[in-house]
């Protein structure tokens, strides 16, 4: 079985991208509970994200959502981020909040609506060159609520043509990632409901198009690690949107609802060559902190990913392989479970201390005055929120 010392080089390379929207107010369709100190603009969101990286060393970039994070000067926002020790990351497009998109965007039957949605993505690509971002992430709310409402087949064709036009604008070192989601806001059919549809659409585009897997976007009981394995095998896993869920797309803290599932996913990531800076797989969070404080919510999240990654890296692959070859079902399963039950927290704490990081980043944040300061300073102005 590998020792903790065997995996520290791999752990040191871990990078998890934070979503700018995790720092703004969010809620459910029933109520948004505003929190004191919440950022009023993208600059303040990035300042908060930088705290997570400062205390964990795990979160060197921040994803933006357009238009939520529109600013006059993206070069200035980029410099602001760099001054705080982080980079601007994935640009997320948004075609789900405009009146025009009520019946769809890139898959809409009206060419004028599709034009508007395509132009929005071309604008996002322009922003990517200013922010230095590699990935354009597309998630579409497109779908229908009632059988017969629209022609699913032609919508798929419209989607393919729209994506082709967007893809043509993607730069040589940029990528397009297409996220799928089983349902919501559409309740009968969704135009990109599953990994297979996303895979079919991105492979038709070319080598710079990949699938984004959001862990909250599947039917209950879906074997997500199987999808991870398959997409890695096919060379099309571009990124993760990590979060956790009990019921639907709950957007809770990753690893909170089902740590074992997170472990199983990460085992397949490591097995399939999806871990590490050269793997081409981006680890991102896509979460909302509706009732807990946002910065510690994000710190807890990246630590959860790190802990499960360490356990996945500690899996005794040789032993597992031998047990599998021998057809020893129980031995194979117990080797797998040994890695899951391994408590890596003391080793990680000591390792952080050796690297000039707080042993316990949650406590370090609680003991800092950052939360108090933002609550005192960020008075007046409109607080940022999911959707604004
Ligand atoms: C959709 O539910 C989604 O997962 C997409 O990634 C969006 O961009 C994000 O949530 C917004 O919270
Ligand atoms: Mn997502």
Coordinates of C-alpha atoms and ligand atoms in Angstrom, one line a residue:
X1 CA 0.0 0.0 0.0
X2 CA 1.5 3.5 -0.9
X3 CA 2.4 5.7 2.0
X4 CA 1.4 9.3 2.4
X5 CA 5.0 10.4 1.4
X6 CA 4.4 8.6 -1.9
X7 CA 1.5 10.9 -2.8
X8 CA 2.6 14.3 -1.7
X9 CA 4.1 15.3 -5.1
X10 CA 0.7 14.5 -6.7
X11 CA -1.2 16.3 -4.0
X12 CA 1.0 19.4 -4.4
X13 CA -0.2 19.8 -7.9
X14 CA -3.9 19.9 -7.0
X15 CA -5.8 22.9 -8.3
X16 CA -9.6 23.4 -7.8
X17 CA -11.3 26.3 -9.5
X18 CA -13.8 28.3 -7.4
X19 CA -17.1 29.7 -8.8
X20 CA -17.4 33.5 -8.4
X21 CA -21.2 32.9 -7.7
X22 CA -20.5 30.9 -4.6
X23 CA -19.6 34.1 -2.8
X24 CA -22.8 36.0 -3.7
X25 CA -26.2 35.6 -2.1
X26 CA -28.1 32.6 -3.2
X27 CA -31.1 30.6 -2.1
X28 CA -33.9 28.5 -3.4
X29 CA -37.1 29.6 -5.3
X30 CA -38.6 30.0 -1.8
X31 CA -36.2 32.5 -0.3
X32 CA -32.8 34.1 -0.6
X33 CA -31.3 34.8 2.9
X34 CA -28.9 37.7 2.4
X35 CA -25.7 37.6 4.4
X36 CA -23.7 40.5 5.8
X37 CA -20.4 41.2 4.0
X38 CA -21.4 39.6 0.7
X39 CA -19.4 41.0 -2.3
X40 CA -21.0 43.8 -4.3
X41 CA -19.0 43.3 -7.5
X42 CA -16.7 40.8 -9.2
X43 CA -13.6 42.5 -7.5
X44 CA -14.9 41.6 -4.1
X45 CA -15.9 38.1 -5.1
X46 CA -12.3 37.5 -6.3
X47 CA -10.9 39.0 -3.0
X48 CA -13.0 36.4 -1.1
X49 CA -11.9 33.6 -3.4
X50 CA -8.3 34.6 -2.8
X51 CA -8.8 34.0 0.9
X52 CA -9.7 30.4 0.2
X53 CA -6.5 29.9 -1.8
X54 CA -4.3 31.8 0.7
X55 CA -5.4 29.4 3.5
X56 CA -5.5 26.1 1.5
X57 CA -3.1 26.5 -1.4
X58 CA -5.8 24.6 -3.4
X59 CA -7.8 27.2 -5.3
X60 CA -5.6 29.2 -7.7
X61 CA -8.3 30.3 -10.1
X62 CA -11.9 31.7 -10.1
X63 CA -14.5 31.0 -12.7
X64 CA -16.7 33.9 -13.9
X65 CA -20.3 33.8 -15.1
X66 CA -21.3 36.3 -17.8
X67 CA -23.2 38.6 -17.6
X68 CA -23.2 38.3 -13.7
X69 CA -19.5 39.2 -13.7
X70 CA -19.4 41.8 -16.5
X71 CA -17.0 44.6 -15.8
X72 CA -15.8 47.5 -17.9
X73 CA -12.3 46.4 -18.0
X74 CA -11.5 42.7 -17.8
X75 CA -7.7 43.4 -18.0
X76 CA -8.1 45.4 -14.7
X77 CA -10.1 42.5 -13.1
X78 CA -7.3 40.1 -14.2
X79 CA -4.6 42.3 -12.7
X80 CA -6.7 42.5 -9.5
X81 CA -6.9 38.7 -9.4
X82 CA -3.2 38.3 -10.0
X83 CA -2.3 40.8 -7.3
X84 CA -4.2 38.7 -4.9
X85 CA -2.4 35.5 -6.1
X86 CA -5.2 33.9 -8.2
X87 CA -6.1 33.7 -11.9
X88 CA -9.3 34.1 -13.7
X89 CA -10.5 30.8 -15.0
X90 CA -13.4 29.3 -16.9
X91 CA -15.9 31.7 -18.5
X92 CA -19.5 30.4 -18.0
X93 CA -22.1 31.7 -20.5
X94 CA -25.6 32.4 -19.5
X95 CA -28.6 32.0 -21.7
X96 CA -31.1 31.1 -19.0
X97 CA -32.2 34.4 -17.6
X98 CA -33.2 36.5 -20.5
X99 CA -36.9 36.8 -21.5
X100 CA -35.9 35.9 -25.1
X101 CA -34.8 32.5 -24.0
X102 CA -38.1 31.3 -22.5
X103 CA -38.4 28.6 -25.2
X104 CA -34.7 27.9 -25.6
X105 CA -31.5 29.5 -26.8
X106 CA -29.0 27.7 -29.0
X107 CA -31.6 25.0 -29.8
X108 CA -34.5 27.5 -30.3
X109 CA -36.4 27.2 -33.6
X110 CA -36.2 30.9 -34.3
X111 CA -33.0 31.9 -36.0
X112 CA -33.1 35.3 -34.4
X113 CA -33.0 33.9 -30.9
X114 CA -30.2 31.5 -31.9
X115 CA -28.3 34.5 -33.3
X116 CA -28.6 36.3 -30.0
X117 CA -27.4 33.3 -28.1
X118 CA -24.5 32.6 -30.4
X119 CA -23.5 36.3 -30.2
X120 CA -23.5 36.1 -26.4
X121 CA -21.0 33.2 -26.7
X122 CA -18.8 35.1 -29.1
X123 CA -18.7 37.9 -26.6
X124 CA -17.7 35.3 -23.9
X125 CA -14.9 34.2 -26.1
X126 CA -13.7 37.8 -26.5
X127 CA -13.7 38.1 -22.7
X128 CA -11.7 34.9 -22.5
X129 CA -8.8 36.5 -24.4
X130 CA -8.8 39.4 -22.0
X131 CA -9.0 37.2 -18.9
X132 CA -6.5 34.6 -20.1
X133 CA -9.1 31.9 -19.7
X134 CA -8.8 28.5 -21.3
X135 CA -12.3 27.2 -21.1
X136 CA -15.7 28.4 -22.3
X137 CA -18.3 26.4 -20.4
X138 CA -21.8 26.1 -21.9
X139 CA -24.8 24.9 -19.9
X140 CA -28.1 25.3 -21.6
X141 CA -31.5 25.5 -20.0
X142 CA -33.0 24.6 -23.3
X143 CA -35.8 22.0 -23.3
X144 CA -39.6 21.7 -23.2
X145 CA -42.2 21.1 -20.5
X146 CA -44.8 19.2 -22.4
X147 CA -44.8 16.4 -24.9
X148 CA -45.4 17.8 -28.4
X149 CA -44.4 21.3 -27.4
X150 CA -41.5 21.3 -29.9
X151 CA -39.7 19.0 -32.3
X152 CA -36.8 17.4 -30.3
X153 CA -35.0 16.3 -33.4
X154 CA -34.8 19.7 -35.1
X155 CA -33.8 21.3 -31.8
X156 CA -30.8 18.9 -31.7
X157 CA -29.9 19.9 -35.3
X158 CA -30.2 23.7 -34.4
X159 CA -28.0 23.1 -31.3
X160 CA -25.3 21.4 -33.4
X161 CA -25.3 24.2 -35.9
X162 CA -25.1 26.9 -33.2
X163 CA -22.3 25.1 -31.4
X164 CA -20.4 24.8 -34.6
X165 CA -20.5 28.6 -35.1
X166 CA -19.3 29.1 -31.5
X167 CA -16.6 26.5 -31.8
X168 CA -15.2 28.2 -34.9
X169 CA -14.4 31.2 -32.8
X170 CA -12.6 29.2 -30.1
X171 CA -8.8 30.0 -30.1
X172 CA -6.0 27.5 -30.6
X173 CA -5.3 27.2 -26.9
X174 CA -8.9 27.5 -25.8
X175 CA -11.6 24.8 -25.3
X176 CA -15.3 24.5 -25.3
X177 CA -16.9 22.4 -22.6
X178 CA -20.6 21.4 -22.8
X179 CA -22.3 20.6 -19.6
X180 CA -25.3 18.2 -19.4
X181 CA -28.2 18.1 -16.9
X182 CA -31.0 15.7 -16.7
X183 CA -33.8 18.2 -16.0
X184 CA -34.5 21.7 -14.6
X185 CA -35.6 24.2 -15.6
X186 CA -37.2 22.1 -18.4
X187 CA -39.3 19.3 -16.9
X188 CA -40.2 17.1 -19.9
X189 CA -37.1 17.1 -22.1
X190 CA -33.8 18.8 -21.9
X191 CA -31.7 19.3 -25.1
X192 CA -28.5 18.3 -23.4
X193 CA -29.7 15.9 -20.8
X194 CA -26.9 13.4 -20.5
X195 CA -23.2 12.7 -21.1
X196 CA -24.0 10.8 -24.3
X197 CA -25.7 13.8 -25.9
X198 CA -23.0 16.1 -24.8
X199 CA -20.4 13.6 -26.1
X200 CA -22.2 13.3 -29.5
X201 CA -22.3 17.1 -29.8
X202 CA -18.7 17.8 -28.8
X203 CA -17.2 15.1 -30.9
X204 CA -19.0 16.5 -33.9
X205 CA -17.2 19.8 -33.2
X206 CA -13.6 18.7 -33.0
X207 CA -10.6 18.2 -30.8
X208 CA -11.0 21.3 -28.6
X209 CA -14.5 20.4 -27.4
X210 CA -15.2 18.3 -24.2
X211 CA -17.9 17.3 -21.8
X212 CA -18.4 18.9 -18.4
X213 CA -19.7 16.6 -15.7
X214 CA -21.6 18.3 -12.9
X215 CA -22.0 15.8 -10.2
X216 CA -25.5 17.0 -9.3
X217 CA -27.0 16.6 -12.8
X218 CA -27.9 12.9 -12.9
X219 CA -30.9 10.8 -11.9
X220 CA -30.7 9.4 -8.4
X221 CA -28.5 6.2 -8.2
X222 CA -26.7 6.9 -11.5
X223 CA -23.2 5.4 -11.4
X224 CA -21.3 8.6 -12.0
X225 CA -17.9 7.0 -11.7
X226 CA -18.8 4.8 -14.6
X227 CA -19.4 8.0 -16.7
X228 CA -16.1 9.4 -15.5
X229 CA -14.3 6.2 -16.6
X230 CA -16.1 6.2 -20.0
X231 CA -15.4 9.9 -20.8
X232 CA -11.7 9.5 -19.8
X233 CA -11.5 6.4 -21.9
X234 CA -12.9 8.4 -24.8
X235 CA -10.6 11.3 -24.1
X236 CA -13.5 13.8 -23.7
X237 CA -13.8 14.6 -20.0
X238 CA -13.0 18.3 -19.9
X239 CA -14.1 19.3 -16.5
X240 CA -16.0 18.6 -13.3
X241 CA -18.5 20.9 -11.6
X242 CA -18.3 19.4 -8.1
X243 CA -21.0 19.7 -5.6
X244 CA -23.2 17.3 -3.7
X245 CA -26.9 16.4 -3.6
X246 CA -29.4 14.4 -1.7
X247 CA -32.3 14.8 -4.1
X248 CA -31.8 16.8 -7.3
X249 CA -29.3 19.6 -8.2
X250 CA -28.9 20.6 -4.6
X251 CA -25.5 22.4 -5.1
X252 CA -24.4 21.5 -1.6
X253 CA -20.8 21.3 -0.4
X254 CA -19.0 18.6 -2.4
X255 CA -18.4 15.4 -0.3
X256 CA -21.0 16.5 2.2
X257 CA -23.9 14.3 1.1
X258 CA -22.0 11.2 -0.1
X259 CA -18.2 11.2 0.6
X260 CA -18.0 7.6 -0.7
X261 CA -19.3 8.6 -4.1
X262 CA -16.7 11.4 -4.2
X263 CA -14.0 8.8 -3.4
X264 CA -15.3 6.4 -6.1
X265 CA -15.3 9.3 -8.7
X266 CA -11.7 10.3 -7.8
X267 CA -10.5 6.7 -7.9
X268 CA -11.7 6.6 -11.6
X269 CA -10.2 10.0 -12.2
X270 CA -6.8 8.8 -11.0
X271 CA -7.2 5.4 -12.8
X272 CA -8.1 7.1 -16.1
X273 CA -5.2 9.6 -16.1
X274 CA -7.6 12.5 -15.3
X275 CA -5.6 13.8 -12.3
X276 CA -2.8 16.3 -12.5
X277 CA -2.0 19.5 -14.4
X278 CA -1.4 17.8 -17.7
X279 CA -4.5 15.7 -17.6
X280 CA -6.7 18.3 -19.3
X281 CA -9.4 17.7 -16.7
X282 CA -10.4 20.9 -14.8
X283 CA -11.7 20.4 -11.2
X284 CA -14.2 23.1 -10.5
X285 CA -16.8 23.7 -7.8
X286 CA -20.3 24.7 -8.7
X287 CA -22.0 25.3 -5.4
X288 CA -24.2 27.7 -3.5
X289 CA -24.0 28.4 0.2
X290 CA -27.5 29.4 1.1
X291 CA -27.4 29.0 4.9
X292 CA -23.8 28.7 5.8
X293 CA -21.1 31.4 5.5
X294 CA -19.7 31.4 2.0
X295 CA -15.9 31.6 2.4
X296 CA -15.7 28.8 5.0
X297 CA -18.1 26.9 2.8
X298 CA -15.7 27.0 0.0
X299 CA -12.7 26.2 2.2
X300 CA -14.6 23.1 3.5
X301 CA -15.3 22.1 -0.1
X302 CA -11.7 22.2 -1.4
X303 CA -10.5 20.4 1.7
X304 CA -13.1 17.7 1.1
X305 CA -11.9 17.3 -2.5
X306 CA -8.3 17.2 -1.3
X307 CA -9.0 14.6 1.4
X308 CA -10.8 12.3 -1.0
X309 CA -8.1 12.7 -3.6
X310 CA -5.5 11.7 -1.1
X311 CA -7.4 8.6 -0.3
X312 CA -7.9 7.8 -4.0
X313 CA -4.1 8.2 -4.5
X314 CA -3.4 5.9 -1.6
X315 CA -5.4 3.0 -3.1
X316 CA -3.2 -0.1 -3.3
X317 CA -3.4 -0.5 -7.1
X318 CA -1.1 -3.5 -7.3
X319 CA -2.9 -5.3 -4.5
X320 CA -6.2 -4.5 -6.2
X321 CA -5.0 -5.7 -9.5
X322 CA -3.8 -9.0 -8.1
X323 CA -7.1 -9.5 -6.2
X324 CA -9.0 -8.7 -9.4
X325 CA -6.9 -11.1 -11.5
X326 CA -7.4 -13.8 -9.0
X327 CA -11.2 -13.2 -9.0
X328 CA -11.0 -12.6 -5.3
X329 CA -14.1 -10.4 -4.9
X330 CA -13.9 -9.8 -1.2
X331 CA -10.2 -9.1 -1.2
X332 CA -10.6 -6.6 -4.0
X333 CA -13.4 -4.9 -2.3
X334 CA -11.6 -4.8 1.0
X335 CA -8.5 -3.2 -0.6
X336 CA -10.8 -0.6 -2.1
X337 CA -12.5 0.1 1.2
X338 CA -9.2 0.3 3.1
X339 CA -8.2 3.3 1.0
X340 CA -11.6 4.9 1.6
X341 CA -11.4 4.5 5.4
X342 CA -7.9 5.8 5.6
X343 CA -8.0 8.9 7.7
X344 CA -5.6 11.3 5.9
X345 CA -6.5 14.4 7.9
X346 CA -3.5 14.3 10.4
X347 CA -1.1 13.7 7.5
X348 CA -2.6 16.5 5.5
X349 CA -2.4 18.9 8.5
X350 CA 1.3 18.1 9.0
X351 CA 2.0 18.4 5.3
X352 CA 0.3 21.8 5.2
X353 CA 2.3 23.1 8.1
X354 CA 5.5 22.0 6.3
X355 CA 4.4 24.1 3.3
X356 CA 3.7 27.3 5.2
X357 CA -0.1 26.8 5.3
X358 CA -2.3 26.6 8.3
X359 CA -2.7 23.1 9.6
X360 CA -6.4 23.7 10.0
X361 CA -7.6 26.2 7.3
X362 CA -11.2 26.3 8.7
X363 CA -9.9 27.4 12.1
X364 CA -7.4 29.8 10.6
X365 CA -10.2 31.5 8.8
X366 CA -12.4 31.6 11.9
X367 CA -9.6 33.1 13.8
X368 CA -8.7 35.7 11.2
X369 CA -10.6 39.0 11.1
X370 CA -11.5 38.7 7.4
X371 CA -15.2 37.9 7.9
X372 CA -15.6 40.7 10.5
X373 CA -13.8 43.2 8.2
X374 CA -16.0 42.5 5.1
X375 CA -19.1 42.7 7.2
X376 CA -18.0 46.1 8.5
X377 CA -16.7 47.4 5.2
X378 CA -19.2 46.2 2.7
X379 CA -22.0 48.4 3.6
X380 CA -24.2 50.1 1.0
X381 CA -24.4 49.1 -2.7
X382 CA -26.2 46.1 -4.1
X383 CA -25.0 42.7 -3.0
X384 CA -24.1 40.2 -5.7
X385 CA -26.4 37.2 -6.0
X386 CA -26.9 34.1 -8.1
X387 CA -28.6 35.7 -11.0
X388 CA -27.4 39.3 -10.7
Ligands
LIG1 C1 -26.8 24.6 -14.0 O1 -27.6 24.0 -13.0 C2 -25.4 24.8 -13.5 O2 -24.9 23.7 -13.0 C3 -24.5 25.4 -14.6 O3 -23.2 25.1 -14.4 C4 -24.7 26.9 -14.4 O4 -23.9 27.7 -15.1 C5 -24.6 26.9 -12.9 O5 -25.4 25.8 -12.5 C6 -25.0 28.2 -12.3 O6 -25.2 28.0 -10.9
LIG2 MN1 -22.8 23.2 -13.2

